[in-house]
Coordinates of C-alpha atoms and ligand atoms in Angstrom, one line a residue:
M47 CA -97.2 26.7 -4.0
K48 CA -94.6 24.2 -2.7
A49 CA -92.7 25.2 0.7
A50 CA -90.8 23.7 3.3
V51 CA -92.3 24.4 6.8
V52 CA -91.1 24.2 10.3
N53 CA -94.5 23.3 12.2
E54 CA -92.7 22.9 15.5
F55 CA -89.1 23.2 17.0
N56 CA -87.1 20.1 16.7
Q57 CA -89.4 18.4 14.2
K58 CA -88.8 17.5 10.6
L59 CA -89.8 20.2 8.1
E60 CA -92.6 19.3 6.1
I61 CA -93.0 19.9 2.5
K62 CA -96.4 21.3 1.8
D63 CA -98.5 23.3 -0.5
V64 CA -99.3 26.8 1.0
P65 CA -101.0 30.0 -0.8
I66 CA -98.8 32.1 -2.7
P67 CA -98.4 35.3 -0.6
E68 CA -100.7 38.4 -1.4
L69 CA -98.9 41.6 -2.2
E70 CA -99.2 44.8 -0.1
H71 CA -98.1 48.3 -1.0
G72 CA -94.3 48.5 -1.9
E73 CA -93.9 44.7 -2.1
I74 CA -92.7 42.4 -5.0
L75 CA -93.4 38.7 -5.4
V76 CA -90.2 37.0 -6.4
K77 CA -90.3 33.4 -8.1
I78 CA -87.6 31.7 -6.1
H79 CA -84.9 30.1 -8.0
S80 CA -82.4 29.1 -5.5
C81 CA -82.1 29.7 -1.7
G82 CA -78.8 29.0 0.1
V83 CA -79.1 27.0 3.4
C84 CA -77.7 29.0 6.3
H85 CA -76.9 27.4 9.7
T86 CA -79.1 30.4 11.1
D87 CA -82.1 28.3 9.5
L88 CA -81.1 25.3 11.5
H89 CA -81.0 27.5 14.7
A90 CA -84.4 28.7 13.7
A91 CA -86.0 25.4 13.1
H92 CA -84.4 24.3 16.6
G93 CA -85.7 27.4 18.3
D94 CA -82.0 28.0 19.8
W95 CA -82.0 31.5 20.5
P96 CA -83.8 33.7 23.1
V97 CA -86.0 35.5 20.6
K98 CA -87.7 32.7 18.7
P99 CA -89.3 32.7 15.0
K100 CA -92.7 32.7 14.2
L101 CA -94.3 29.1 13.9
P102 CA -95.1 28.0 11.3
L103 CA -92.0 29.3 9.5
I104 CA -91.1 28.9 6.1
P105 CA -87.2 29.5 6.7
G106 CA -84.7 30.8 4.2
H107 CA -82.9 34.3 4.0
E108 CA -80.7 33.6 0.9
G109 CA -83.5 33.3 -1.6
V110 CA -82.8 34.6 -5.1
G111 CA -85.0 34.7 -8.2
V112 CA -87.1 36.5 -10.6
I113 CA -89.7 39.4 -9.9
E114 CA -93.1 37.8 -11.0
K115 CA -95.2 40.7 -9.7
V116 CA -94.9 44.1 -8.2
G117 CA -97.4 45.8 -5.8
E118 CA -98.7 49.1 -5.8
G119 CA -96.0 51.9 -4.9
V120 CA -93.0 49.8 -6.2
G121 CA -91.0 52.3 -8.6
S122 CA -87.4 50.9 -8.4
L123 CA -88.1 47.3 -9.7
K124 CA -89.9 45.7 -12.4
V125 CA -91.5 42.3 -13.5
G126 CA -88.3 40.2 -14.7
D127 CA -85.5 41.9 -12.7
R128 CA -83.3 39.6 -10.9
V129 CA -83.1 40.0 -7.0
G130 CA -82.7 38.4 -3.7
I131 CA -84.3 38.6 -0.4
P132 CA -81.6 38.8 2.5
W133 CA -82.0 38.5 6.4
L134 CA -82.8 42.3 6.7
Y135 CA -86.3 41.7 5.4
S136 CA -87.4 45.4 6.4
A137 CA -86.3 48.1 8.8
C138 CA -88.4 51.3 9.8
G139 CA -86.3 53.7 8.0
E140 CA -86.7 56.4 10.6
C141 CA -85.1 55.4 13.9
E142 CA -81.5 56.7 15.0
Y143 CA -80.0 53.3 13.6
C144 CA -81.7 53.4 10.2
L145 CA -80.8 57.1 9.8
S146 CA -77.1 56.4 10.6
G147 CA -76.4 53.6 8.3
R148 CA -77.0 50.9 10.9
E149 CA -80.1 49.6 9.7
T150 CA -79.3 46.1 10.6
L151 CA -79.6 47.6 14.5
C152 CA -83.2 48.8 13.9
L153 CA -85.5 47.5 16.7
D154 CA -88.5 47.5 14.2
Q155 CA -86.7 45.2 11.6
L156 CA -88.2 42.0 10.1
N157 CA -86.0 39.0 9.0
A158 CA -86.5 36.7 6.2
G159 CA -87.2 33.1 7.2
Y160 CA -87.6 34.0 10.9
S161 CA -90.2 36.6 11.7
V162 CA -91.6 36.6 8.3
D163 CA -91.6 33.7 5.8
G164 CA -88.6 33.1 3.5
G165 CA -87.0 31.6 0.7
Y166 CA -87.8 27.8 1.1
A167 CA -90.6 28.1 -1.2
E168 CA -91.7 28.4 -4.9
Y169 CA -92.6 32.2 -4.1
C170 CA -91.6 34.7 -1.7
K171 CA -92.8 38.4 -1.3
A172 CA -90.7 41.2 0.1
P173 CA -90.7 45.0 0.4
A174 CA -88.9 46.2 -2.8
A175 CA -86.7 48.6 -1.2
Y176 CA -84.9 46.0 1.0
T177 CA -84.3 43.5 -1.9
S178 CA -81.2 43.7 -3.9
K179 CA -80.7 43.4 -7.7
I180 CA -78.1 40.7 -8.8
P181 CA -75.3 41.5 -11.0
D182 CA -75.9 40.0 -14.5
S183 CA -72.6 37.9 -14.6
L184 CA -73.6 35.9 -11.5
S185 CA -75.8 32.8 -11.6
F186 CA -78.8 32.5 -9.1
D187 CA -77.1 29.3 -7.8
E188 CA -73.7 30.9 -7.1
V189 CA -75.1 34.2 -6.0
A190 CA -77.4 33.0 -3.4
P191 CA -75.0 32.5 -0.6
L192 CA -73.7 36.0 -1.0
F193 CA -77.1 37.4 0.6
C194 CA -76.4 36.2 4.0
A195 CA -72.7 34.4 4.3
G196 CA -71.2 36.7 1.8
V197 CA -72.6 40.1 3.2
T198 CA -72.4 38.8 6.7
T199 CA -68.4 38.0 6.7
Y200 CA -67.8 41.2 4.2
K201 CA -69.1 43.1 7.0
A202 CA -67.6 41.4 9.8
L203 CA -64.0 42.1 8.1
K204 CA -64.9 45.8 7.6
V205 CA -66.0 46.0 11.4
S206 CA -62.6 44.3 12.3
E207 CA -60.8 47.3 10.9
A208 CA -58.1 45.0 9.8
K209 CA -55.6 46.8 7.1
P210 CA -54.2 45.2 4.1
G211 CA -51.1 43.3 5.2
D212 CA -52.6 42.1 8.6
W213 CA -53.1 38.7 9.5
V214 CA -56.6 37.7 10.4
A215 CA -57.9 34.3 11.7
I216 CA -61.2 32.9 10.5
Y217 CA -62.6 30.5 12.9
G218 CA -65.1 28.0 11.3
I219 CA -64.7 27.2 7.5
G220 CA -68.3 26.5 6.8
G221 CA -70.7 28.3 4.8
L222 CA -69.7 31.7 5.9
G223 CA -66.2 30.8 6.7
H224 CA -65.3 29.7 3.0
V225 CA -66.5 33.1 1.8
A226 CA -65.0 35.0 4.6
V227 CA -61.3 33.6 3.4
Q228 CA -62.1 35.0 0.0
Y229 CA -63.2 38.5 0.9
A230 CA -60.3 38.6 3.5
K231 CA -58.0 37.9 0.5
A232 CA -59.6 40.3 -1.7
M233 CA -59.0 43.2 1.0
G234 CA -55.4 42.5 1.1
L235 CA -55.3 40.4 4.3
N236 CA -53.3 37.4 5.1
V237 CA -55.7 34.6 6.3
I238 CA -55.0 31.7 8.9
A239 CA -58.3 29.4 8.6
V240 CA -59.2 27.4 11.9
D241 CA -61.7 24.5 11.7
V242 CA -61.9 21.1 13.6
R243 CA -62.1 19.1 10.3
D244 CA -59.3 18.9 7.7
D245 CA -61.6 18.7 4.5
K246 CA -62.6 22.3 5.6
L247 CA -59.1 23.2 6.0
Q248 CA -58.2 21.8 2.7
L249 CA -60.9 23.9 1.1
A250 CA -59.6 26.8 2.9
K251 CA -56.2 26.4 1.3
E252 CA -57.8 26.0 -2.1
L253 CA -59.7 29.3 -1.6
G254 CA -56.6 31.2 -0.8
A255 CA -55.9 30.9 3.0
D256 CA -52.2 31.4 3.6
D257 CA -52.0 29.1 6.7
V258 CA -54.5 26.6 8.5
V259 CA -54.9 25.4 12.0
N260 CA -56.9 22.2 13.1
G261 CA -58.4 23.0 16.4
M262 CA -59.6 19.3 17.2
N263 CA -56.7 18.2 19.3
S264 CA -54.8 21.1 20.1
D265 CA -55.6 24.7 21.0
P266 CA -55.5 26.8 17.7
A267 CA -54.8 30.1 19.9
E268 CA -51.6 28.6 21.0
A269 CA -50.5 27.7 17.5
I270 CA -51.4 31.3 16.1
Q271 CA -49.7 33.0 19.1
D272 CA -46.5 30.6 18.4
R273 CA -46.6 31.1 14.5
L274 CA -47.6 34.7 14.0
G275 CA -47.4 36.5 17.4
G276 CA -51.3 36.6 17.4
V277 CA -53.5 38.1 14.7
Q278 CA -54.7 41.7 14.2
A279 CA -58.3 40.3 14.2
A280 CA -60.3 37.2 14.6
I281 CA -63.7 36.7 13.1
S282 CA -65.5 33.7 14.6
V283 CA -68.0 32.2 12.4
A284 CA -67.9 28.8 14.1
V285 CA -70.8 27.1 15.7
N286 CA -69.0 26.2 18.9
A287 CA -68.9 28.5 22.0
K288 CA -65.5 27.1 22.5
A289 CA -64.2 28.5 19.4
F290 CA -65.0 31.9 20.4
E291 CA -62.7 31.8 23.5
Q292 CA -59.9 30.2 21.4
A293 CA -60.5 33.1 18.8
Y294 CA -60.3 35.9 21.7
H295 CA -57.0 34.4 22.6
S296 CA -55.7 34.4 19.1
V297 CA -55.8 38.1 18.9
K298 CA -52.6 40.2 19.5
R299 CA -52.3 43.3 21.4
G300 CA -54.5 46.1 20.1
G301 CA -56.5 43.4 18.0
S302 CA -60.0 42.5 17.7
L303 CA -62.5 39.7 18.1
V304 CA -65.4 40.0 15.8
V305 CA -68.2 37.8 17.1
V306 CA -70.5 36.4 14.3
G307 CA -71.2 32.7 14.8
L308 CA -74.5 32.4 17.1
P309 CA -73.9 29.0 19.0
T310 CA -75.8 28.7 22.4
G311 CA -73.2 29.4 25.3
E312 CA -71.1 32.0 27.0
L313 CA -68.0 33.7 25.9
P314 CA -65.7 34.2 28.9
I315 CA -63.5 37.3 28.5
P316 CA -60.9 37.8 30.9
I317 CA -60.9 41.4 32.3
F318 CA -57.1 41.7 32.9
N319 CA -56.1 40.6 29.4
T320 CA -58.5 42.7 27.7
V321 CA -57.5 45.8 29.4
L322 CA -53.8 45.3 29.3
N323 CA -53.8 44.3 25.7
G324 CA -56.3 46.7 24.6
V325 CA -58.4 44.1 22.7
T326 CA -61.8 45.0 21.2
V327 CA -64.6 42.7 21.0
K328 CA -67.4 43.6 18.8
G329 CA -70.4 41.8 17.7
S330 CA -71.3 41.9 14.0
I331 CA -74.9 41.1 12.5
V332 CA -75.4 40.6 8.6
G333 CA -74.7 43.9 6.7
T334 CA -76.8 46.8 5.2
R335 CA -78.2 46.9 1.7
K336 CA -75.1 49.0 1.0
D337 CA -72.7 46.4 2.2
L338 CA -74.6 43.8 0.4
Q339 CA -74.1 45.9 -2.9
E340 CA -70.3 45.9 -2.2
C341 CA -70.3 42.4 -1.5
L342 CA -71.8 41.5 -4.8
N343 CA -69.7 43.8 -6.8
L344 CA -66.6 42.3 -5.4
A345 CA -68.1 38.8 -6.7
A346 CA -69.3 40.1 -9.9
Q347 CA -65.4 41.3 -10.5
G348 CA -64.7 37.4 -10.1
K349 CA -63.1 37.8 -6.7
I350 CA -65.3 35.5 -4.7
K351 CA -66.3 32.2 -5.7
T352 CA -69.0 30.5 -3.6
M353 CA -68.6 26.5 -3.5
I354 CA -72.1 25.2 -3.8
E355 CA -73.9 21.9 -3.9
T356 CA -77.2 22.0 -5.2
K357 CA -80.3 19.9 -3.5
E358 CA -83.9 19.8 -4.0
L359 CA -86.7 21.1 -1.5
E360 CA -87.4 17.5 -0.8
D361 CA -83.9 16.9 0.7
I362 CA -84.2 19.7 3.3
N363 CA -84.2 17.5 6.4
E364 CA -81.1 15.5 5.2
V365 CA -79.5 18.9 4.4
F366 CA -80.0 20.0 8.0
E367 CA -78.7 16.6 9.5
S368 CA -75.4 17.1 7.3
M369 CA -74.9 20.5 8.5
E370 CA -75.5 19.5 12.0
N371 CA -72.8 16.7 11.5
G372 CA -70.3 19.6 10.0
E373 CA -70.4 17.5 6.7
I374 CA -71.2 20.2 4.3
N375 CA -68.3 21.9 2.3
G376 CA -69.2 25.2 1.5
R377 CA -72.9 26.0 1.1
V378 CA -75.9 23.8 0.2
V379 CA -78.2 25.8 -2.2
I380 CA -81.8 24.4 -2.8
K381 CA -82.8 24.8 -6.3
M382 CA -86.4 25.7 -6.6
A383 CA -86.4 26.1 -10.4
Q384 CA -84.2 25.3 -13.5
Ligands
NAD562 P1 -71.8 26.1 8.9 O1 -72.5 24.8 9.6 O2 -71.9 26.1 7.4 O3 -70.3 26.1 9.2 C1 -69.9 26.1 10.7 C2 -68.4 25.6 10.6 O4 -67.8 25.7 11.9 C3 -68.1 24.4 10.3 O5 -67.3 24.4 9.3 C4 -67.7 23.7 11.4 O6 -66.7 22.5 11.1 C5 -67.0 24.8 12.3 N1 -66.9 24.3 13.6 C6 -67.5 23.7 14.4 N2 -66.9 23.6 15.7 C7 -65.7 24.4 15.6 C8 -64.5 24.6 16.4 N3 -64.8 24.2 17.8 N4 -63.5 25.5 15.9 C9 -63.6 25.8 14.5 N5 -64.7 25.7 13.7 C10 -65.6 24.9 14.3 O7 -72.7 27.3 9.6 P2 -72.7 28.7 8.8 O8 -73.9 28.7 8.0 O9 -71.3 29.2 8.1 O10 -73.1 29.6 10.2 C11 -72.2 29.8 11.1 C12 -72.8 30.4 12.3 O11 -72.9 32.1 11.9 C13 -74.1 30.0 12.7 O12 -73.9 29.9 14.2 C14 -75.0 31.2 12.1 O13 -76.4 31.2 13.0 C15 -74.4 32.4 12.5 N6 -74.6 33.4 11.5 C16 -74.5 34.5 11.9 C17 -74.8 35.7 11.0 C18 -74.6 37.1 11.8 O14 -74.9 38.1 11.0 N7 -74.0 37.4 12.8 C19 -75.0 35.6 9.9 C20 -75.3 34.4 9.2 C21 -74.9 33.3 10.2
ZN563 ZN1 -77.8 33.4 7.3
ZN564 ZN1 -85.2 51.8 12.2

């Protein structure tokens, strides 16, 4: 099968022929139709984070398609079902985190397109129990980004505990941010969108943002404090550490910062302000299978529309370059099949 492979960090991906994966107990083989390109894939290919991915690696954790084969012991899914393979490729199912509905914290989890091969390929295998079925009304191309960008931002908004009528700031209107704006609106929140590019802010407005701020030449936190007296929650999905600091300072008393983006760098948190203002800082990592179902259901109700541009697998190196330059509006989806 054809796949895009990271052989070494900071090298171009190689399009090559690799064997179709063999199924083990409980696994399914998915003929990938489409796979979204997440900035995490770029971090993986660069080896940006303290925990490194396996090499060689087939990236991709927004792979969706049709089940071509089921392994022994698979009861819940059958050949022909439409499913997606998210970042949470598998978890142990038995630890304190798995047992308490926090499976994304499982220490024994595997991650698609990071610790195991993912969706930048004609086929991808996965444990049936951790894949999710795709609602009939959603096309493969439009649904692919929901398997990471969608579930991650939907979950981050839940974690923020913002209530209908509250203001939230979304920092970074890229693949994640453009769906974050829509999930926030679907949850009854008021949204102020922050980015460093006007085209992204224009998109945020089209997707329902109530207000926008460009953080390129001035401090967006000051603008947010001036205009709104601060927001109840700031969700940072930007790829620049400075944005996290600004997001922290956008929050009003009793509010929270949800840390989602994963640029390298530090987030300096002033002790005095955090204590006196009662600010909460929380990390949020993707979402559980239940979060994913909820996030897909909202999209199936027509409340979320992903902005996608489709590309071929052979275009992946150019796509990564455009992503690095911040030139992608919405999400690029690699189309593996028609
Ligand atoms: P993306 O490249 O599509 O979007 C990033 C956006 O950040 C762009 O719109 C860019 O213009 C904007 N940006 C850059 N500098 C900024 C600044 N100073 N202020 C405001 N905005 C700024 O990336 P993506 O796919 O949306 O991913 C975003 C980040 O989230 C990545 O670091 C990715 O690894 C991480 N991520 C985390 C999780 C999680 O579970 N926590 C899940 C998926 C992705
Ligand atoms: Zn992702
Ligand atoms: Zn576990």
